[in-house]
Amino acid sequence: MGFSVEGQEHMVCKLKKSIYNLKQASHQWYLRFNDTIVSFRFKENTIDKCIYQKVSGSKVIVLILYVDDILLATNDIGLLHETKKFLSSNFEMKDIGDKLCDRDRNIP
């Protein structure tokens, strides 16, 4: 199976580039991410495939994917933590923290 040279069947090839240098790497990442986030009941935006939304009663969370960065915006802190927990259980990620905005008190 695979490529072999007579007399050198015991040899293997070493890759010079990682998958991240290949054109299809970002597409494979997107497919995996999409399958995972849709399984968590997020709906993909029909116009912009990098925007997802999940609605649960009056709770709403929007997920924006840019390359391998994720921005989450929600009206419910519990839904935010639930989503972050789900994402971290499926992907290696670093959480850089929350930015809270309170419109009622005019706090940016």
Coordinates of N, CA, C and O in Angstrom, one line a residue:
M1 N 0.8 -1.2 0.0 CA 0.0 0.0 0.0 C 0.9 1.2 0.0 O 1.9 1.3 0.7
G2 N 0.5 2.3 -0.8 CA 1.3 3.5 -0.8 C 2.4 3.4 -1.8 O 2.5 2.5 -2.7
F3 N 3.4 4.3 -1.7 CA 4.5 4.4 -2.6 C 5.7 3.6 -2.1 O 6.0 3.8 -0.9
S4 N 6.4 2.8 -2.9 CA 7.6 2.1 -2.4 C 8.6 2.0 -3.5 O 8.2 2.0 -4.7
V5 N 9.9 2.0 -3.1 CA 11.0 1.8 -4.1 C 11.6 0.5 -3.8 O 11.9 0.2 -2.6
E6 N 11.8 -0.3 -4.8 CA 12.4 -1.6 -4.6 C 13.7 -1.5 -3.9 O 14.6 -0.7 -4.2
G7 N 13.8 -2.3 -2.8 CA 15.0 -2.3 -2.0 C 15.0 -1.3 -0.9 O 15.9 -1.3 0.0
Q8 N 14.0 -0.4 -0.9 CA 13.9 0.6 0.2 C 12.5 0.5 0.8 O 12.0 1.6 1.3
E9 N 11.9 -0.6 0.9 CA 10.5 -0.8 1.4 C 10.5 -0.4 2.9 O 9.4 -0.1 3.4
H10 N 11.6 -0.5 3.6 CA 11.6 -0.2 5.0 C 11.7 1.3 5.3 O 11.5 1.8 6.4
M11 N 11.9 2.1 4.3 CA 12.0 3.6 4.4 C 10.6 4.2 4.5 O 9.7 3.7 3.9
V12 N 10.6 5.4 5.2 CA 9.3 6.2 5.2 C 9.7 7.6 4.8 O 10.8 8.0 4.8
C13 N 8.6 8.4 4.4 CA 8.8 9.8 4.0 C 8.5 10.7 5.2 O 7.6 10.4 6.0
K14 N 9.3 11.7 5.3 CA 9.1 12.7 6.3 C 8.4 13.9 5.6 O 9.0 14.4 4.6
L15 N 7.3 14.4 6.2 CA 6.7 15.6 5.6 C 7.5 16.8 5.8 O 8.0 17.1 6.9
K16 N 7.6 17.7 4.8 CA 8.3 18.9 5.0 C 7.4 20.1 5.4 O 7.9 21.1 5.9
K17 N 6.1 19.9 5.2 CA 5.1 20.9 5.6 C 4.1 20.3 6.5 O 3.7 19.1 6.3
S18 N 3.6 21.0 7.5 CA 2.5 20.5 8.3 C 1.2 20.8 7.6 O 1.2 21.5 6.6
I19 N 0.2 20.2 8.1 CA -1.1 20.4 7.5 C -1.6 21.8 7.4 O -2.3 22.2 6.5
Y20 N -1.1 22.7 8.3 CA -1.5 24.1 8.4 C -0.9 24.9 7.2 O -1.4 25.9 6.9
N21 N 0.1 24.3 6.5 CA 0.6 25.0 5.3 C -0.1 24.6 4.0 O 0.2 25.1 3.0
L22 N -1.0 23.7 4.2 CA -1.7 23.2 3.0 C -3.0 23.9 2.8 O -3.7 24.4 3.7
K23 N -3.4 24.1 1.5 CA -4.6 24.9 1.2 C -5.9 24.3 1.8 O -6.8 25.0 2.2
Q24 N -6.0 22.9 1.9 CA -7.2 22.3 2.4 C -7.3 22.3 3.9 O -8.3 22.0 4.5
A25 N -6.3 22.7 4.6 CA -6.3 22.7 6.1 C -7.4 23.6 6.7 O -8.1 23.2 7.6
S26 N -7.6 24.8 6.2 CA -8.6 25.7 6.7 C -10.0 25.1 6.4 O -10.9 25.3 7.2
H27 N -10.1 24.5 5.3 CA -11.4 23.9 4.9 C -11.8 22.7 5.8 O -12.9 22.6 6.3
Q28 N -10.8 21.9 6.1 CA -11.0 20.8 7.0 C -11.3 21.3 8.4 O -12.2 20.7 9.1
W29 N -10.6 22.3 8.9 CA -10.9 22.9 10.2 C -12.4 23.4 10.2 O -13.1 23.2 11.2
Y30 N -12.8 24.1 9.2 CA -14.1 24.6 9.1 C -15.2 23.5 9.1 O -16.2 23.6 9.9
L31 N -15.0 22.4 8.4 CA -15.9 21.3 8.3 C -16.0 20.7 9.7 O -17.1 20.4 10.2
R32 N -14.9 20.5 10.4 CA -15.0 19.9 11.8 C -15.7 20.9 12.7 O -16.5 20.4 13.5
F33 N -15.4 22.1 12.7 CA -16.0 23.1 13.5 C -17.5 23.2 13.3 O -18.3 23.1 14.2
N34 N -17.9 23.2 12.0 CA -19.3 23.3 11.6 C -20.1 22.1 12.2 O -21.1 22.3 12.8
D35 N -19.5 20.9 11.9 CA -20.2 19.7 12.4 C -20.4 19.7 13.9 O -21.4 19.4 14.4
T36 N -19.4 20.2 14.6 CA -19.4 20.2 16.1 C -20.4 21.2 16.6 O -21.2 20.9 17.5
I37 N -20.3 22.4 16.1 CA -21.2 23.5 16.6 C -22.7 23.3 16.2 O -23.6 23.6 17.0
V38 N -22.9 22.7 15.1 CA -24.3 22.4 14.7 C -24.9 21.3 15.6 O -26.1 21.3 15.9
S39 N -24.0 20.4 16.0 CA -24.5 19.3 17.0 C -24.9 19.9 18.3 O -25.6 19.2 19.1
F40 N -24.4 21.1 18.6 CA -24.8 21.8 19.8 C -26.0 22.7 19.6 O -26.2 23.6 20.4
R41 N -26.7 22.5 18.6 CA -27.9 23.2 18.2 C -27.7 24.7 17.8 O -28.6 25.5 17.9
F42 N -26.5 25.0 17.3 CA -26.3 26.3 16.6 C -26.8 26.2 15.2 O -26.7 25.2 14.6
K43 N -27.4 27.3 14.7 CA -27.8 27.4 13.3 C -26.8 28.2 12.5 O -26.5 29.4 13.0
E44 N -26.4 27.8 11.4 CA -25.5 28.5 10.5 C -26.3 29.6 9.8 O -27.3 29.3 9.3
N45 N -25.7 30.8 9.7 CA -26.3 31.9 8.9 C -26.2 31.5 7.5 O -25.2 31.1 6.9
T46 N -27.3 31.7 6.8 CA -27.4 31.4 5.3 C -26.6 32.3 4.4 O -26.2 31.9 3.4
I47 N -26.4 33.5 4.9 CA -25.6 34.5 4.1 C -24.1 34.5 4.4 O -23.3 34.5 3.5
D48 N -23.8 34.5 5.6 CA -22.4 34.4 6.1 C -22.1 33.2 6.8 O -22.6 33.0 8.0
K49 N -21.4 32.2 6.2 CA -21.2 30.9 6.8 C -20.4 30.9 8.1 O -20.2 29.9 8.7
C50 N -19.8 32.0 8.5 CA -19.0 32.1 9.7 C -19.7 32.7 10.9 O -19.1 32.9 11.9
I51 N -21.0 32.8 10.7 CA -21.9 33.3 11.8 C -22.9 32.3 12.2 O -23.6 31.7 11.3
Y52 N -23.0 32.0 13.5 CA -23.9 31.0 14.0 C -24.7 31.6 15.1 O -24.3 32.5 15.8
Q53 N -26.0 31.1 15.2 CA -26.8 31.6 16.3 C -27.6 30.5 16.9 O -27.9 29.5 16.3
K54 N -27.8 30.6 18.2 CA -28.5 29.6 19.0 C -29.5 30.4 19.8 O -29.2 31.4 20.5
V55 N -30.8 30.0 19.7 CA -31.9 30.6 20.5 C -32.5 29.6 21.4 O -32.9 28.5 20.9
S56 N -32.6 29.9 22.6 CA -33.3 29.0 23.6 C -34.2 29.9 24.4 O -33.8 30.5 25.4
G57 N -35.5 29.9 24.0 CA -36.5 30.8 24.7 C -36.1 32.2 24.5 O -35.9 32.7 23.3
S58 N -35.9 33.0 25.5 CA -35.5 34.4 25.4 C -33.9 34.5 25.4 O -33.4 35.7 25.2
K59 N -33.2 33.4 25.5 CA -31.8 33.5 25.5 C -31.3 33.3 24.1 O -31.7 32.5 23.3
V60 N -30.3 34.2 23.7 CA -29.7 34.2 22.4 C -28.2 34.2 22.5 O -27.7 35.0 23.3
I61 N -27.5 33.5 21.7 CA -26.0 33.6 21.6 C -25.7 33.6 20.2 O -26.2 32.8 19.4
V62 N -24.7 34.4 19.8 CA -24.2 34.5 18.5 C -22.8 34.2 18.5 O -22.0 34.7 19.4
L63 N -22.3 33.3 17.6 CA -20.9 32.9 17.5 C -20.4 33.4 16.1 O -21.0 33.1 15.1
I64 N -19.3 34.1 16.2 CA -18.6 34.6 14.9 C -17.3 33.9 14.9 O -16.5 34.0 15.8
L65 N -17.1 33.2 13.8 CA -15.8 32.5 13.5 C -15.0 33.2 12.5 O -15.5 33.5 11.4
Y66 N -13.7 33.6 12.9 CA -12.8 34.2 12.0 C -11.5 33.4 12.0 O -10.8 33.5 13.0
V67 N -11.3 32.7 10.9 CA -10.1 31.8 10.8 C -10.2 30.8 12.0 O -11.0 29.9 11.9
D68 N -9.4 31.0 13.0 CA -9.5 30.1 14.2 C -9.7 30.9 15.5 O -9.5 30.4 16.5
D69 N -10.3 32.1 15.3 CA -10.7 32.9 16.5 C -12.2 32.8 16.5 O -12.9 32.8 15.5
I70 N -12.8 32.9 17.8 CA -14.2 32.8 18.0 C -14.6 34.0 18.9 O -14.0 34.3 19.9
L71 N -15.7 34.7 18.4 CA -16.3 35.8 19.2 C -17.7 35.3 19.6 O -18.4 34.9 18.7
L72 N -18.0 35.4 20.9 CA -19.3 35.1 21.4 C -20.0 36.3 21.9 O -19.4 37.0 22.7
A73 N -21.3 36.5 21.6 CA -22.1 37.6 22.1 C -23.4 37.0 22.5 O -24.0 36.2 21.8
T74 N -23.9 37.3 23.7 CA -25.1 36.8 24.3 C -25.8 37.7 25.2 O -25.2 38.7 25.7
N75 N -27.1 37.4 25.5 CA -27.8 38.1 26.5 C -27.9 37.3 27.8 O -28.7 37.7 28.7
D76 N -27.2 36.2 27.9 CA -27.3 35.3 29.0 C -26.0 34.8 29.4 O -25.4 34.0 28.6
I77 N -25.5 35.1 30.6 CA -24.1 34.7 31.0 C -24.0 33.2 31.2 O -23.0 32.6 30.9
G78 N -25.1 32.6 31.6 CA -25.1 31.1 31.8 C -25.0 30.4 30.5 O -24.3 29.4 30.3
L79 N -25.7 30.9 29.4 CA -25.5 30.3 28.1 C -24.1 30.5 27.5 O -23.6 29.6 26.9
L80 N -23.5 31.6 27.9 CA -22.1 31.9 27.5 C -21.2 30.9 28.1 O -20.4 30.2 27.4
H81 N -21.3 30.6 29.4 CA -20.4 29.6 30.0 C -20.7 28.2 29.5 O -19.8 27.4 29.4
E82 N -22.0 27.9 29.3 CA -22.3 26.6 28.8 C -21.7 26.4 27.4 O -21.1 25.3 27.1
T83 N -21.7 27.4 26.5 CA -21.1 27.3 25.2 C -19.6 27.2 25.3 O -19.0 26.4 24.6
K84 N -19.0 28.0 26.1 CA -17.5 28.0 26.3 C -17.1 26.6 26.8 O -16.1 26.1 26.3
K85 N -17.9 26.0 27.7 CA -17.5 24.7 28.2 C -17.6 23.7 27.1 O -16.7 22.8 27.0
F86 N -18.7 23.7 26.3 CA -18.8 22.8 25.2 C -17.7 23.0 24.2 O -17.1 22.0 23.8
L87 N -17.3 24.2 23.8 CA -16.2 24.4 22.9 C -14.9 23.9 23.4 O -14.1 23.3 22.7
S88 N -14.6 24.2 24.7 CA -13.3 23.7 25.3 C -13.3 22.2 25.4 O -12.2 21.7 25.4
S89 N -14.4 21.5 25.5 CA -14.4 20.1 25.5 C -14.2 19.5 24.2 O -13.8 18.3 24.1
N90 N -14.4 20.2 23.1 CA -14.2 19.7 21.7 C -13.0 20.3 21.0 O -12.6 19.7 20.0
F91 N -12.4 21.4 21.5 CA -11.3 22.0 20.8 C -10.3 22.5 21.9 O -10.7 22.9 22.9
E92 N -9.1 22.5 21.5 CA -8.1 23.1 22.3 C -8.2 24.6 22.2 O -8.2 25.1 21.0
M93 N -8.5 25.3 23.2 CA -8.7 26.8 23.1 C -8.2 27.5 24.3 O -8.0 26.9 25.4
K94 N -8.0 28.8 24.1 CA -7.6 29.7 25.2 C -8.6 30.8 25.3 O -8.9 31.5 24.3
D95 N -9.2 30.9 26.5 CA -10.2 31.9 26.7 C -9.6 33.2 27.2 O -8.9 33.2 28.2
I96 N -9.8 34.3 26.4 CA -9.1 35.5 26.8 C -10.0 36.4 27.6 O -9.7 37.6 27.9
G97 N -11.1 35.9 28.1 CA -12.0 36.6 29.0 C -13.2 37.1 28.5 O -13.5 37.1 27.3
D98 N -14.0 37.7 29.4 CA -15.3 38.3 29.1 C -15.3 39.8 29.0 O -14.6 40.4 29.8
K99 N -16.0 40.4 28.1 CA -16.2 41.8 28.1 C -17.7 42.0 28.3 O -18.5 41.7 27.5
L100 N -18.1 42.5 29.5 CA -19.5 42.7 29.8 C -20.0 44.1 29.4 O -19.3 45.0 29.5
C101 N -21.2 44.1 28.9 CA -21.8 45.4 28.5 C -23.2 45.4 29.1 O -24.0 44.5 29.0
D102 N -23.5 46.5 29.9 CA -24.8 46.6 30.5 C -25.5 47.8 29.9 O -25.2 49.0 30.3
R103 N -26.4 47.6 29.0 CA -27.1 48.7 28.3 C -28.0 49.5 29.3 O -28.1 50.7 29.1
D104 N -28.6 48.8 30.2 CA -29.5 49.5 31.2 C -28.8 50.6 32.0 O -29.4 51.6 32.3
R105 N -27.5 50.4 32.3 CA -26.8 51.3 33.1 C -25.8 52.1 32.3 O -25.0 52.8 32.8
N106 N -25.9 51.9 31.0 CA -25.0 52.7 30.0 C -23.5 52.4 30.3 O -22.7 53.4 30.3
I107 N -23.2 51.2 30.6 CA -21.8 50.8 30.9 C -21.2 50.1 29.6 O -21.8 49.2 29.1
P108 N -20.2 50.7 29.0 CA -19.6 50.1 27.8 C -19.0 48.7 28.0 O -18.6 48.4 29.0

